[in-house]
Structure formats: structure tokens, C-alpha cells
PDB file of C-alpha atoms in Angstrom:
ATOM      1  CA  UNK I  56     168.614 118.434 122.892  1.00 94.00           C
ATOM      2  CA  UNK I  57     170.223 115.967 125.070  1.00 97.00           C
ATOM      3  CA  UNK I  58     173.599 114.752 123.784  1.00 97.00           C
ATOM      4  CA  UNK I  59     174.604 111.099 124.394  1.00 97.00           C
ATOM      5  CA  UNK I  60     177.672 109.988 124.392  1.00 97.00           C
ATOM      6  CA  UNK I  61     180.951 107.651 125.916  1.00 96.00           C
ATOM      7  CA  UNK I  62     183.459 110.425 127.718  1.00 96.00           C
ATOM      8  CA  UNK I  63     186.276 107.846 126.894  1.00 95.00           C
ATOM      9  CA  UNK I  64     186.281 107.931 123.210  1.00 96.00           C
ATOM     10  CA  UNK I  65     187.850 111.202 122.114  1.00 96.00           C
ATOM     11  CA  UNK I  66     186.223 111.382 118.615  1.00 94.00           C
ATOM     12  CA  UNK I  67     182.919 111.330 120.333  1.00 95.00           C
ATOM     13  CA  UNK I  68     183.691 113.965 122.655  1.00 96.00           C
ATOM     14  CA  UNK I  69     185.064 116.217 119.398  1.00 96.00           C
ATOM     15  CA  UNK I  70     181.458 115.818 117.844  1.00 94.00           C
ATOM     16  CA  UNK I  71     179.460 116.940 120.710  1.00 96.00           C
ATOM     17  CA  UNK I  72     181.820 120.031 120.983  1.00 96.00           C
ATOM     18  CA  UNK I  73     180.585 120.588 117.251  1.00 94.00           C
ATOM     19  CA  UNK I  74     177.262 119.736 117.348  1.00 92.00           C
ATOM     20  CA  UNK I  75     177.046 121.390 120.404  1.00 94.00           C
ATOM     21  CA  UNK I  76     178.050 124.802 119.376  1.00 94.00           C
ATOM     22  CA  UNK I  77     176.334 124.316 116.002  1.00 89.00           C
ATOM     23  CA  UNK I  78     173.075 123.487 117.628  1.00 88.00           C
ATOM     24  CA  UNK I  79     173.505 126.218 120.239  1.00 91.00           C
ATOM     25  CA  UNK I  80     174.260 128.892 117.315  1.00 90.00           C
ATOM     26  CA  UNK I  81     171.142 127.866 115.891  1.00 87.00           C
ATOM     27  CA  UNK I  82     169.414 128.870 118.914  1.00 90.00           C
ATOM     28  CA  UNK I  83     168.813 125.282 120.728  1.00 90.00           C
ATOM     29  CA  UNK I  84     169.349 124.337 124.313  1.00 94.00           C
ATOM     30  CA  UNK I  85     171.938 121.536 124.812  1.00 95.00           C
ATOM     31  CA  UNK I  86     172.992 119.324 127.547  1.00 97.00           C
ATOM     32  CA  UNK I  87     175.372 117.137 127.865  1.00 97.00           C
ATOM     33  CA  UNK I  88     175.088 113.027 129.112  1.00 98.00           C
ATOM     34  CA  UNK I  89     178.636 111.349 129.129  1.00 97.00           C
ATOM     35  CA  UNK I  90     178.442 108.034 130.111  1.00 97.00           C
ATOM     36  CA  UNK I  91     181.713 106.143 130.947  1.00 95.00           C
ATOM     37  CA  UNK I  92     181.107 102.524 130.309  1.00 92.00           C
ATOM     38  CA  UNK I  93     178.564  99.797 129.221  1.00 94.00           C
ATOM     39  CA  UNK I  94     177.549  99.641 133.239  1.00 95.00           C
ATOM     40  CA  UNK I  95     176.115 103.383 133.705  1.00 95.00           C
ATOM     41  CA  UNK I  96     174.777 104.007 129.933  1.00 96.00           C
ATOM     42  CA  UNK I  97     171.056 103.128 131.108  1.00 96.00           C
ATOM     43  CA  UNK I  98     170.681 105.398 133.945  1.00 97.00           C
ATOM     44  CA  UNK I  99     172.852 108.232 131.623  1.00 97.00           C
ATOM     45  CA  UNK I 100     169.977 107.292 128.487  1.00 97.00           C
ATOM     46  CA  UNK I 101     167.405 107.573 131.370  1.00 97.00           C
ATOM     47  CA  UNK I 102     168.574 110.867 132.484  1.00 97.00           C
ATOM     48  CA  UNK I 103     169.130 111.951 128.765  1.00 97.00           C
ATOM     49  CA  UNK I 104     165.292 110.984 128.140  1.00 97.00           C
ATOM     50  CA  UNK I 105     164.276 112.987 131.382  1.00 97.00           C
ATOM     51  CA  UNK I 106     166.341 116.026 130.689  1.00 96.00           C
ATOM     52  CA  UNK I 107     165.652 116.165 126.447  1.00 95.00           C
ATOM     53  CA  UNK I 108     163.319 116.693 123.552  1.00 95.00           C
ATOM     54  CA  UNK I 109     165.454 114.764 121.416  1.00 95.00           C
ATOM     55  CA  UNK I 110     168.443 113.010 122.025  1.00 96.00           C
ATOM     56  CA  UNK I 111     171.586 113.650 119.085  1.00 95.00           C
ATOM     57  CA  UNK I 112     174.278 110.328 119.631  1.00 96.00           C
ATOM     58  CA  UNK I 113     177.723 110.701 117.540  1.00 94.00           C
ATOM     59  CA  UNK I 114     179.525 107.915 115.787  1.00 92.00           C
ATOM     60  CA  UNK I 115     180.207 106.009 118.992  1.00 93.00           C
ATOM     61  CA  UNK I 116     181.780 102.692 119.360  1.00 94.00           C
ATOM     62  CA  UNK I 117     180.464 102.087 122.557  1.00 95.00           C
ATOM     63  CA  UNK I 118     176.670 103.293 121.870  1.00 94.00           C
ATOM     64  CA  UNK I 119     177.272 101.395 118.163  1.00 94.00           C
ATOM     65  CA  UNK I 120     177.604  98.006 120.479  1.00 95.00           C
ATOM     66  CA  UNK I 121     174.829  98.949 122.696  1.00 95.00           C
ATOM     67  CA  UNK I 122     171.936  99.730 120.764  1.00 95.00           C
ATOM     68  CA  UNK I 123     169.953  97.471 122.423  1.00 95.00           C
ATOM     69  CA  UNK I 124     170.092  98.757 125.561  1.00 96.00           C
ATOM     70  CA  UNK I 125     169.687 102.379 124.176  1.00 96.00           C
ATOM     71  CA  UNK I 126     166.597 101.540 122.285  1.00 96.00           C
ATOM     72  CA  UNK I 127     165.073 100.027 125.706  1.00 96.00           C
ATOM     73  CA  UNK I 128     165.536 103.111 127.299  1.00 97.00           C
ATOM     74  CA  UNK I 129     164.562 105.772 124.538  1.00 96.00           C
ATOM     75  CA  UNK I 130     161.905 103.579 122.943  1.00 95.00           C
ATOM     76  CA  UNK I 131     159.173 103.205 126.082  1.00 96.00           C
ATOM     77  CA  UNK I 132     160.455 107.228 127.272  1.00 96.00           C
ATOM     78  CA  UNK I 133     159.087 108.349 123.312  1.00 95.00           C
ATOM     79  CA  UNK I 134     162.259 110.263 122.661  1.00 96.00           C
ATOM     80  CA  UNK I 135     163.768 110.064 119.518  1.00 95.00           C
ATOM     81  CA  UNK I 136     167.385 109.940 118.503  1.00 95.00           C
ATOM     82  CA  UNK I 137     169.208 111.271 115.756  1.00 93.00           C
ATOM     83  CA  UNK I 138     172.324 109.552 115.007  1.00 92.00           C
ATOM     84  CA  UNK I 139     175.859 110.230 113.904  1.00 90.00           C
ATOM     85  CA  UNK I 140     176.081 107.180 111.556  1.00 89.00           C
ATOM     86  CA  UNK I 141     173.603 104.233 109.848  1.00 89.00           C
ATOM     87  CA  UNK I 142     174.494 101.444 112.551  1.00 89.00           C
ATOM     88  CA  UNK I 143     173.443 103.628 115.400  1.00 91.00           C
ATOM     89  CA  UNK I 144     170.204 104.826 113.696  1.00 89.00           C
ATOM     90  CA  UNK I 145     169.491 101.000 112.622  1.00 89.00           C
ATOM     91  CA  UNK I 146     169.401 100.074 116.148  1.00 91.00           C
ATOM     92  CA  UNK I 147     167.627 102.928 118.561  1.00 91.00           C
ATOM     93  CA  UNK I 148     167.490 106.197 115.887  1.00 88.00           C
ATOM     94  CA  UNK I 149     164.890 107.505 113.972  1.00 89.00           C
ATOM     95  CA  UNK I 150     167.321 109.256 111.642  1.00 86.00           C
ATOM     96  CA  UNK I 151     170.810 110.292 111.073  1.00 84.00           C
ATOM     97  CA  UNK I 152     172.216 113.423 111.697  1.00 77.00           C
ATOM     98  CA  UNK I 153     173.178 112.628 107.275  1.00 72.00           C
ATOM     99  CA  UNK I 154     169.643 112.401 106.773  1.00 75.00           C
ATOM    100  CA  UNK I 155     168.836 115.575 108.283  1.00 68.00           C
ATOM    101  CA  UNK I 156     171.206 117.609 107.294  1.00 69.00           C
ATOM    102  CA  UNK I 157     170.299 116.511 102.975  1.00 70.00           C
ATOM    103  CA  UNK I 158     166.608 116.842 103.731  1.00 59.00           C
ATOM    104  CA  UNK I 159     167.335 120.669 105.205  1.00 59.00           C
ATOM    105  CA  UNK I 160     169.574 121.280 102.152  1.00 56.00           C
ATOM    106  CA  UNK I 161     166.787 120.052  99.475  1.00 51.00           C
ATOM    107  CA  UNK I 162     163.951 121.901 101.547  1.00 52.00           C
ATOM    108  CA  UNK I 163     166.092 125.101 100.854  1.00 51.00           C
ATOM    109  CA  UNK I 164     167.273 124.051  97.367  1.00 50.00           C
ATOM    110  CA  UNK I 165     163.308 123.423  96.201  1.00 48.00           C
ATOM    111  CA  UNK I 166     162.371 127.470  97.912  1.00 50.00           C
ATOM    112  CA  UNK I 167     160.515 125.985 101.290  1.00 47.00           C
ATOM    113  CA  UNK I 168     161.232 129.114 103.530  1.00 47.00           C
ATOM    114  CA  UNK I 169     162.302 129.080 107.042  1.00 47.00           C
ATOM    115  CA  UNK I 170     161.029 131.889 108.920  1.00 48.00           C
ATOM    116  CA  UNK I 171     163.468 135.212 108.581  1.00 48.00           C
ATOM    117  CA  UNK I 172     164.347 133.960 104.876  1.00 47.00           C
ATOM    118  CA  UNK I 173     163.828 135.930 102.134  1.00 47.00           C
ATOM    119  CA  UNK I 174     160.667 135.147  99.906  1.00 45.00           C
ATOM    120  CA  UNK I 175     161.873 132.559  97.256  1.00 44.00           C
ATOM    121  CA  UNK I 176     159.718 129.888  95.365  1.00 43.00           C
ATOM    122  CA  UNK I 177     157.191 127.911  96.839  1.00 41.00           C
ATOM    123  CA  UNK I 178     156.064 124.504  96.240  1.00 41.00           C
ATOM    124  CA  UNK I 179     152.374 123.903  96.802  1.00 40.00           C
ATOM    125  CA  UNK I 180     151.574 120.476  98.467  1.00 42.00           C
ATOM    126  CA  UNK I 181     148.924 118.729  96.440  1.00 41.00           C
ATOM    127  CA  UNK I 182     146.141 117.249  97.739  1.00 42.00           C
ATOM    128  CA  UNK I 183     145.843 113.897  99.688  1.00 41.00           C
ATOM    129  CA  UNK I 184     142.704 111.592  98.888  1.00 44.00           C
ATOM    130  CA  UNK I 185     142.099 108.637 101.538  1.00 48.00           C
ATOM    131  CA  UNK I 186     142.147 105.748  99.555  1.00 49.00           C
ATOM    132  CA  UNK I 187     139.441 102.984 100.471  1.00 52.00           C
ATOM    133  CA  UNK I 188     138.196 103.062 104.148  1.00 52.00           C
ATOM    134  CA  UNK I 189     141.073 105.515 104.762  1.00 48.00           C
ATOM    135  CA  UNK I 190     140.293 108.499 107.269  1.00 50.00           C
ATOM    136  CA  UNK I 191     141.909 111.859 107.016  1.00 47.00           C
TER     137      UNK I 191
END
């Protein structure tokens, strides 16, 4: 997981050392793409889409005000972002890091396993029909 962030805004270098070590605990593989300014954040997002699966971006002020150019990057490359906040995810994200984190909680509140977990209850997905001239 690439993680993409500005190196001059201390709150966004805090969450990458968390969601860094979190992520690596977990068993992912992490690297890290600082960018310093508005002026190099294309060719770090471009290196970020080379280098990653999926690209994680903390509330950042400077990505928040440069969606634009993120999403022009990431978009054509097919790597998706997760976000640390709404504004981020409204311009270049697919979801926020939020999002993720409730949907993981009620997957393991309704018994959907993960492998290693115990045996707990089990929903059974029901059956999708194609409706009209709908394939499966």
C-alpha cells in the first residue's frame, strides 16, 4: 500500500506513522510517497501508482486542495485510494479509511469469518436473479 502524503504538514506525517505500523502489523507491505509541495505531487502520485496496490492518503490539507490533480493521476493508472476524510474521498477516493474500518466492524459483528477466526455465525448470501435483459 502506497502512502501519500505532504512531508510538511506534521499531522499527516503522525497518520502515516499509524497507519503505517497498523497496516504493517496486519501483515501488509507499505511504502512511503512524501511529496513537498503542489509542484512535485504528480510525479510523487505517479510513483505512488507505480510502486502500490492501493494508495491510503490522510487528512491532508494540501492533497484536500489538490484532488484534481490526484484524481488525474490515480484515475487513468486504476489505483484506488482510500482516504483519511470525506473531502479527499469526494474528489480522487473510492472510500474512506471511516468507511472501511465500520464495514470491517459490521462484517465481524454479523459472524463473516476472516481466515484464523474462530467458527461463529454465518450469514448465507441469497440469491441474485438478473432482472430483464440482465446477464449474470
Amino acid at each position: 500500500m502506497g502512502l501519500l502524503y505532504c512531508s510538511g504538514e506534521p499531522n499527516s506525517v503522525y497518520q502515516v506513522e499509524v497507519v503505517s505500523e497498523a497496516l504493517t502489523g496486519m501483515g501488509y507491505t507499505c511504502a512511503n510517497f512524501a511529496f513537498t509541495d503542489v509542484n512535485d505531487l504528480a510525479s510523487v502520485t505517479q510513483s505512488a501508482c507505480d510502486s502500490s496496490d492501493v494508495i491510503y492518503i490522510p487528512t491532508d490539507n494540501t492533497a484536500a486542495n489538490n484532488t484534481e490533480a490526484i484524481a488525474n493521476v490515480v484515475i487513468p493508472a486504476g489505483v484506488p485510494v482510500v482516504a483519511g476524510e470525506e473531502g479527499i474521498c469526494s474528489g480522487c477516493g473510492v472510500v474512506t479509511l471511516h468507511q472501511l474500518l465500520r464495514h470491517r466492524r459490521h462484517r465481524r459483528r454479523d459472524g463473516l469469518r476472516h481466515p484464523g477466526q474462530r467458527r461463529g455465525r454465518v450469514h448465507h448470501a441469497r440469491q441474485v436473479r438478473p432482472r430483464g435483459d440482465q446477464e449474470i
